[in-house]
Short mmCIF file of C-alpha atoms in Angstrom, two decimals:
data_model
loop_
_atom_site.label_atom_id
_atom_site.label_comp_id
_atom_site.label_asym_id
_atom_site.label_seq_id
_atom_site.Cartn_x
_atom_site.Cartn_y
_atom_site.Cartn_z
CA UNK A 198 0.11 0.01 -0.15
CA UNK A 199 1.17 2.74 -0.78
CA UNK A 200 1.87 6.10 1.54
CA UNK A 201 0.22 9.48 1.77
CA UNK A 202 -0.28 12.41 3.57
CA UNK A 203 1.49 12.94 6.89
CA UNK A 204 0.73 12.08 10.72
CA UNK A 205 -0.11 15.30 11.41
CA UNK A 206 -4.28 14.95 10.26
CA UNK A 207 -5.41 12.64 13.05
CA UNK A 208 -7.19 15.63 14.52
CA UNK A 209 -9.23 17.56 11.49
CA UNK A 210 -11.90 14.54 11.23
CA UNK A 211 -15.60 16.30 9.92
CA UNK A 212 -18.31 13.79 10.74
CA UNK A 213 -21.36 14.40 8.48
CA UNK A 214 -24.81 13.23 10.05
CA UNK A 215 -27.87 13.60 7.55
CA UNK A 216 -31.13 13.36 9.55
CA UNK A 217 -34.42 13.62 8.78
CA UNK A 218 -37.35 13.36 11.56
CA UNK A 219 -34.44 12.01 13.57
CA UNK A 220 -35.87 14.29 17.13
CA UNK A 221 -35.65 10.40 18.56
CA UNK A 222 -31.85 9.67 18.33
CA UNK A 223 -30.28 12.44 16.78
CA UNK A 224 -29.03 13.95 19.93
CA UNK A 225 -27.15 10.56 20.87
CA UNK A 226 -25.23 10.64 17.58
CA UNK A 227 -23.78 14.69 17.75
CA UNK A 228 -23.09 14.09 21.19
CA UNK A 229 -20.63 11.19 21.03
CA UNK A 230 -19.04 12.62 17.86
CA UNK A 231 -18.58 15.79 19.65
CA UNK A 232 -17.08 13.55 21.82
CA UNK A 233 -14.15 12.26 19.21
CA UNK A 234 -11.05 14.49 20.45
CA UNK A 235 -10.19 14.29 16.87
CA UNK A 236 -13.38 15.79 15.69
CA UNK A 237 -13.08 19.49 13.85
CA UNK A 238 -16.22 19.59 13.18
CA UNK A 239 -19.87 17.42 12.90
CA UNK A 240 -21.94 19.05 10.20
CA UNK A 241 -26.13 17.71 10.64
CA UNK A 242 -27.89 18.47 7.57
CA UNK A 243 -31.67 18.08 8.36
CA UNK A 244 -33.10 16.63 5.36
CA UNK A 245 -36.43 18.85 5.86
CA UNK A 246 -37.26 17.09 8.76
CA UNK A 247 -40.98 17.50 10.19
CA UNK A 248 -40.37 17.11 13.26
CA UNK A 249 -37.56 18.53 15.70
CA UNK A 250 -34.60 17.02 14.89
CA UNK A 251 -33.10 20.63 14.19
CA UNK A 252 -33.50 21.63 18.19
CA UNK A 253 -32.50 18.52 19.09
CA UNK A 254 -28.83 18.40 17.27
CA UNK A 255 -28.39 21.73 18.21
CA UNK A 256 -29.64 21.26 22.00
CA UNK A 257 -26.71 18.14 21.81
CA UNK A 258 -24.46 20.88 20.87
CA UNK A 259 -21.08 20.87 23.38
CA UNK A 260 -20.83 24.91 23.12
CA UNK A 261 -16.72 24.15 21.19
CA UNK A 262 -18.38 25.81 18.39
CA UNK A 263 -17.65 22.62 16.55
CA UNK A 264 -21.63 21.89 15.39
CA UNK A 265 -22.80 23.34 11.78
CA UNK A 266 -25.81 22.54 11.39
CA UNK A 267 -27.85 22.98 7.31
CA UNK A 268 -31.57 22.79 7.05
CA UNK A 269 -33.04 21.87 3.69
CA UNK A 270 -36.39 23.03 2.27
CA UNK A 271 -37.68 20.37 0.86
CA UNK A 272 -36.55 16.17 1.23
CA UNK A 273 -33.81 15.42 -0.89
CA UNK A 274 -32.21 12.40 0.58
CA UNK A 275 -29.42 11.28 2.18
CA UNK A 276 -27.29 11.10 -0.84
CA UNK A 277 -27.91 15.14 -1.47
CA UNK A 278 -27.64 15.62 2.31
CA UNK A 279 -24.43 14.45 2.50
CA UNK A 280 -23.07 16.36 -0.87
CA UNK A 281 -24.55 18.99 1.14
CA UNK A 282 -22.18 19.27 4.04
CA UNK A 283 -19.60 18.07 1.93
CA UNK A 284 -19.90 21.29 -0.22
CA UNK A 285 -19.16 23.35 3.70
CA UNK A 286 -16.79 21.26 5.52
CA UNK A 287 -13.39 22.28 6.01
CA UNK A 288 -11.47 19.23 7.66
CA UNK A 289 -9.30 17.09 5.57
CA UNK A 290 -10.54 13.82 6.97
CA UNK A 291 -14.35 13.12 6.48
CA UNK A 292 -17.11 10.51 8.18
CA UNK A 293 -20.67 9.95 7.57
CA UNK A 294 -22.31 9.31 10.91
CA UNK A 295 -26.43 7.64 10.58
CA UNK A 296 -28.66 9.72 12.58
CA UNK A 297 -29.76 6.80 14.55
CA UNK A 298 -26.48 5.35 15.21
CA UNK A 299 -23.34 6.15 17.63
CA UNK A 300 -19.58 6.57 18.07
CA UNK A 301 -18.16 4.68 21.40
CA UNK A 302 -15.95 6.67 23.57
CA UNK A 303 -12.20 6.58 21.57
CA UNK A 304 -13.64 4.91 18.17
CA UNK A 305 -11.88 8.07 16.28
CA UNK A 306 -8.69 7.29 17.73
CA UNK A 307 -8.65 3.57 17.50
CA UNK A 308 -9.45 4.35 13.45
CA UNK A 309 -6.52 6.48 13.65
CA UNK A 310 -3.96 4.65 14.91
CA UNK A 311 -3.87 1.90 12.01
CA UNK A 312 -0.55 3.27 9.68
CA UNK A 313 -1.69 6.25 7.59
CA UNK A 314 -1.60 4.39 4.03
CA UNK A 315 -4.91 4.24 3.35
CA UNK A 316 -8.08 6.85 1.63
CA UNK A 317 -10.68 5.44 3.07
CA UNK A 318 -10.13 3.57 6.35
CA UNK A 319 -13.42 1.83 7.55
CA UNK A 320 -13.95 -0.69 11.25
CA UNK A 321 -16.05 -3.45 11.52
CA UNK A 322 -19.72 -1.98 12.70
CA UNK A 323 -21.82 -3.52 16.28
CA UNK A 324 -25.00 -3.66 15.22
CA UNK A 325 -27.38 -3.57 17.70
CA UNK A 326 -31.25 -4.37 18.86
CA UNK A 327 -33.21 -2.15 21.68
CA UNK A 328 -31.35 -2.82 25.12
CA UNK A 329 -28.80 -4.93 23.63
CA UNK A 330 -26.72 -1.38 23.66
CA UNK A 331 -25.11 -2.22 27.12
CA UNK A 332 -22.80 -5.45 25.89
CA UNK A 333 -21.49 -3.53 22.95
CA UNK A 334 -17.67 -2.55 24.25
CA UNK A 335 -17.00 -6.04 24.83
CA UNK A 336 -16.77 -6.51 20.83
CA UNK A 337 -14.22 -3.85 20.15
CA UNK A 338 -11.04 -4.91 19.72
CA UNK A 339 -9.03 -1.94 18.34
CA UNK A 340 -7.81 -1.65 14.85
CA UNK A 341 -5.58 -4.52 15.12
CA UNK A 342 -3.98 -5.02 11.42
CA UNK A 343 -5.80 -3.34 8.57
CA UNK A 344 -6.92 -5.33 5.18
CA UNK A 345 -7.46 -3.94 1.73
CA UNK A 346 -9.97 -3.90 0.76
CA UNK A 347 -10.42 -4.60 -3.31
CA UNK A 348 -13.32 -3.71 -5.95
CA UNK A 349 -14.49 -6.89 -6.55
CA UNK A 350 -14.31 -7.81 -2.88
CA UNK A 351 -15.88 -4.95 -1.89
CA UNK A 352 -18.86 -5.39 -4.77
CA UNK A 353 -19.10 -9.30 -4.16
CA UNK A 354 -19.82 -8.00 -0.18
CA UNK A 355 -22.84 -6.19 -1.20
CA UNK A 356 -24.50 -9.73 -2.21
CA UNK A 357 -26.73 -10.93 0.56
CA UNK A 358 -27.66 -14.73 0.87
CA UNK A 359 -31.09 -15.82 1.55
CA UNK A 360 -32.20 -17.18 5.09
CA UNK A 361 -28.61 -14.28 6.54
CA UNK A 362 -27.99 -11.69 8.70
CA UNK A 363 -27.23 -8.90 6.24
CA UNK A 364 -23.54 -8.26 6.28
CA UNK A 365 -23.07 -5.86 3.12
CA UNK A 366 -19.99 -4.41 2.98
CA UNK A 367 -21.48 -0.85 2.02
CA UNK A 368 -22.86 -0.01 5.60
CA UNK A 369 -19.03 0.19 6.48
CA UNK A 370 -18.85 3.90 7.64
CA UNK A 371 -14.90 4.88 6.47
CA UNK A 372 -13.05 7.74 7.38
CA UNK A 373 -12.36 9.34 3.80
CA UNK A 374 -9.56 11.95 2.80
CA UNK A 375 -11.11 14.82 1.40
CA UNK A 376 -8.36 15.53 -0.59
CA UNK A 377 -8.92 11.99 -2.69
CA UNK A 378 -12.98 12.94 -3.11
CA UNK A 379 -11.85 16.03 -4.94
CA UNK A 380 -9.25 15.07 -6.40
CA UNK A 381 -11.38 12.08 -8.58
CA UNK A 382 -14.18 14.53 -8.51
CA UNK A 383 -15.92 12.31 -6.28
CA UNK A 384 -19.35 12.82 -4.54
CA UNK A 385 -22.73 10.31 -3.33
CA UNK A 386 -24.98 10.07 -6.39
CA UNK A 387 -28.61 12.35 -5.86
CA UNK A 388 -30.13 9.77 -7.67
CA UNK A 389 -29.50 6.91 -5.11
CA UNK A 390 -31.99 6.34 -1.86
CA UNK A 391 -30.98 3.63 -1.61
CA UNK A 392 -27.50 1.91 -1.80
CA UNK A 393 -25.18 5.71 -2.13
CA UNK A 394 -22.57 4.62 0.10
CA UNK A 395 -22.21 1.45 -2.33
CA UNK A 396 -21.83 3.27 -5.32
CA UNK A 397 -19.43 5.89 -3.73
CA UNK A 398 -16.93 3.01 -2.36
CA UNK A 399 -17.11 1.16 -6.09
CA UNK A 400 -16.18 4.99 -7.94
CA UNK A 401 -13.84 5.53 -5.15
CA UNK A 402 -12.36 2.26 -5.56
CA UNK A 403 -12.34 2.38 -9.06
CA UNK A 404 -10.85 5.35 -9.04
CA UNK A 405 -7.36 3.47 -7.47
CA UNK A 406 -8.30 4.12 -3.29
CA UNK A 407 -6.32 2.59 -0.64
CA UNK A 408 -9.78 1.19 1.16
CA UNK A 409 -8.30 -0.43 4.84
CA UNK A 410 -10.81 -2.60 7.11
CA UNK A 411 -10.09 -2.94 10.59
CA UNK A 412 -11.30 -4.60 13.09
CA UNK A 413 -14.34 -3.00 15.22
CA UNK A 414 -13.24 -0.18 16.84
CA UNK A 415 -16.71 1.70 18.25
CA UNK A 416 -19.22 2.41 15.46
CA UNK A 417 -22.25 1.28 17.06
CA UNK A 418 -25.48 0.87 14.83
CA UNK A 419 -28.70 0.20 15.72
CA UNK A 420 -30.44 -2.40 13.45
CA UNK A 421 -33.99 -1.35 13.27
CA UNK A 422 -36.86 -3.13 10.47
CA UNK A 423 -38.13 0.50 9.16
CA UNK A 424 -34.29 1.93 8.36
CA UNK A 425 -34.11 3.20 4.84
CA UNK A 426 -31.53 0.52 4.14
CA UNK A 427 -33.85 -2.13 5.08
CA UNK A 428 -36.98 -1.22 2.67
CA UNK A 429 -36.30 -1.88 -0.99
CA UNK A 430 -38.79 0.17 -2.99
CA UNK A 431 -39.12 -0.59 -6.63
CA UNK A 432 -37.98 2.40 -8.17
CA UNK A 433 -34.86 2.69 -5.42
CA UNK A 434 -33.72 -0.83 -6.33
CA UNK A 435 -33.94 0.57 -10.35
CA UNK A 436 -31.66 3.00 -9.63
CA UNK A 437 -28.73 0.97 -8.15
CA UNK A 438 -29.23 -1.14 -11.62
CA UNK A 439 -28.58 1.74 -13.49
CA UNK A 440 -25.38 2.51 -11.46
CA UNK A 441 -24.12 -1.04 -12.15
CA UNK A 442 -24.20 -0.55 -15.20
CA UNK A 443 -22.65 2.64 -15.35
CA UNK A 444 -20.20 0.91 -14.25
CA UNK A 445 -19.94 -2.01 -16.40
CA UNK A 446 -19.73 0.18 -19.54
CA UNK A 447 -16.25 1.85 -18.29
CA UNK A 448 -13.21 1.00 -19.64
CA UNK A 449 -10.20 0.05 -17.67
CA UNK A 450 -12.28 -2.18 -15.03
CA UNK A 451 -10.07 -6.06 -14.30
CA UNK A 452 -12.13 -8.99 -15.57
CA UNK A 453 -13.10 -10.30 -11.65
CA UNK A 454 -14.40 -6.34 -11.31
CA UNK A 455 -16.28 -6.74 -14.29
CA UNK A 456 -17.92 -10.37 -12.66
CA UNK A 457 -18.70 -9.08 -9.38
CA UNK A 458 -20.63 -6.40 -10.61
CA UNK A 459 -22.34 -8.42 -12.88
CA UNK A 460 -23.69 -10.76 -10.17
CA UNK A 461 -24.36 -7.37 -8.05
CA UNK A 462 -26.34 -6.41 -10.66
CA UNK A 463 -27.98 -9.96 -11.00
CA UNK A 464 -28.76 -9.84 -7.63
CA UNK A 465 -30.63 -6.37 -7.91
CA UNK A 466 -32.34 -7.52 -10.38
CA UNK A 467 -33.81 -10.14 -8.77
CA UNK A 468 -35.00 -8.03 -6.00
CA UNK A 469 -36.40 -5.69 -8.28
CA UNK A 470 -38.19 -7.87 -10.53
CA UNK A 471 -39.79 -9.04 -7.38
CA UNK A 472 -40.90 -5.52 -6.60
CA UNK A 473 -41.93 -5.61 -9.72
CA UNK A 474 -44.37 -8.45 -9.26
CA UNK A 475 -45.39 -7.12 -5.63
CA UNK A 476 -46.60 -4.30 -7.21
CA UNK A 477 -48.60 -5.72 -9.55
CA UNK A 478 -50.81 -7.60 -7.33
CA UNK A 479 -51.20 -4.38 -5.04
CA UNK A 480 -51.79 -2.35 -7.95
CA UNK A 481 -53.86 -4.96 -10.43
CA UNK A 482 -54.57 -7.82 -8.45
CA UNK A 483 -53.07 -11.32 -8.35
CA UNK A 484 -53.37 -12.74 -12.23
CA UNK A 485 -51.34 -9.47 -12.87
CA UNK A 486 -48.78 -9.62 -10.97
CA UNK A 487 -48.44 -13.83 -12.20
CA UNK A 488 -48.61 -12.08 -15.39
CA UNK A 489 -45.43 -10.16 -14.40
CA UNK A 490 -43.87 -13.00 -12.63
CA UNK A 491 -43.92 -14.92 -16.25
CA UNK A 492 -41.73 -12.49 -17.07
CA UNK A 493 -38.92 -12.98 -15.14
CA UNK A 494 -38.18 -16.29 -15.12
CA UNK A 495 -34.41 -16.04 -14.03
CA UNK A 496 -36.13 -14.63 -10.24
CA UNK A 497 -38.91 -17.20 -9.50
CA UNK A 498 -36.64 -18.93 -7.13
CA UNK A 499 -35.50 -15.73 -5.60
CA UNK A 500 -39.21 -15.21 -5.90
CA UNK A 501 -40.16 -18.40 -4.27
CA UNK A 502 -38.07 -18.23 -1.41
CA UNK A 503 -39.12 -15.31 -0.26
CA UNK A 504 -42.33 -15.67 -0.60
CA UNK A 505 -42.04 -18.75 1.60
CA UNK A 506 -40.39 -16.89 4.22
CA UNK A 507 -42.97 -13.99 4.44
CA UNK A 508 -45.47 -16.42 4.90
CA UNK A 509 -43.59 -18.96 7.23
CA UNK A 510 -43.07 -15.30 9.63
CA UNK A 511 -46.34 -15.18 10.08
CA UNK A 512 -46.52 -18.80 11.78
CA UNK A 513 -43.08 -19.08 13.49
CA UNK A 514 -42.92 -17.02 16.64
CA UNK A 515 -40.27 -14.40 16.82
CA UNK A 516 -37.04 -15.38 18.88
CA UNK A 517 -37.49 -12.74 21.24
CA UNK A 518 -38.27 -8.75 21.59
CA UNK A 519 -36.00 -7.24 20.54
CA UNK A 520 -33.65 -6.09 23.54
CA UNK A 521 -33.21 -9.94 24.12
CA UNK A 522 -30.74 -10.27 20.52
CA UNK A 523 -26.99 -9.85 21.23
CA UNK A 524 -24.86 -7.38 19.89
CA UNK A 525 -23.42 -8.56 16.36
CA UNK A 526 -20.27 -8.01 13.98
CA UNK A 527 -20.71 -6.82 10.51
CA UNK A 528 -18.42 -8.93 9.30
CA UNK A 529 -17.62 -10.79 11.88
CA UNK A 530 -14.71 -13.75 11.93
CA UNK A 531 -13.95 -15.54 8.53
CA UNK A 532 -14.05 -11.88 6.32
CA UNK A 533 -10.81 -13.17 4.72
CA UNK A 534 -9.41 -10.01 2.94
CA UNK A 535 -5.47 -9.32 2.04
CA UNK A 536 -3.15 -7.43 4.42
CA UNK A 537 -2.94 -3.77 3.47
CA UNK A 538 0.21 -2.75 2.76
#
């Protein structure tokens, strides 16, 4: 891995928080970011909330002057909200924090203790439900030996598997060098309201970014069934397919990267076709849905599996209340990447 930048940028991090109707959680997110000594600024972008998100964010300020609040007058989506923050950020390092997540104390310091030979560096994420948050600290081990993420490994790592916890690498929240984004003209794709992180990381890796991944350092994500990332709207999935098509049309990608992008596109297409069938059922009834299904033979297995799982979920009791679920790691053991050099 090539060497980049000096060691003095460890105390120069901008944390970007895009928020919509996050009144209940935004204060925890903001306070956790401001407690990181490496943070120079926290930029909260209120994406046209209809609740008291802005007031709750302002109330979480610590008087240091590091908190900045931007308000969008219309709902533009997380990509546009983050781009608004990128446009005014001044710190050399950037880090995204979702409005319903938070940092454990010391998270950025542990990440920045890793060798500074990266353009992006992310740690494994601790996922919790409800009252399990008290147990998260035991899963934080520090950076360890960073591993380098290739474009093909990243794309392949965003293809979910049936009946398994979601482990998409697009959920990672790296520290990013602002200079790299500026040099390559990279921003979040505002056509995407789902998968905007995936798209940015794919473009960065295609541009030659050194993307390092480490052991968990203290990013805590709250799992919710109603989160935006858990909702696959038809148009959202179609936009991701369009993005993959655009990447596949580029020259200079390796055969392995193209193979991974095609596999990701195919997997997303099956989800899109499933949504199309459901849309037709809701709008025109079962006969129209069956006709739509006949036009998507490659998606039959996926649709059948998802339909059976949904039916069984009505009869099989849940494992217990949300608070009883133990925290888990997004990647966990067994995620094999190349050592970062």
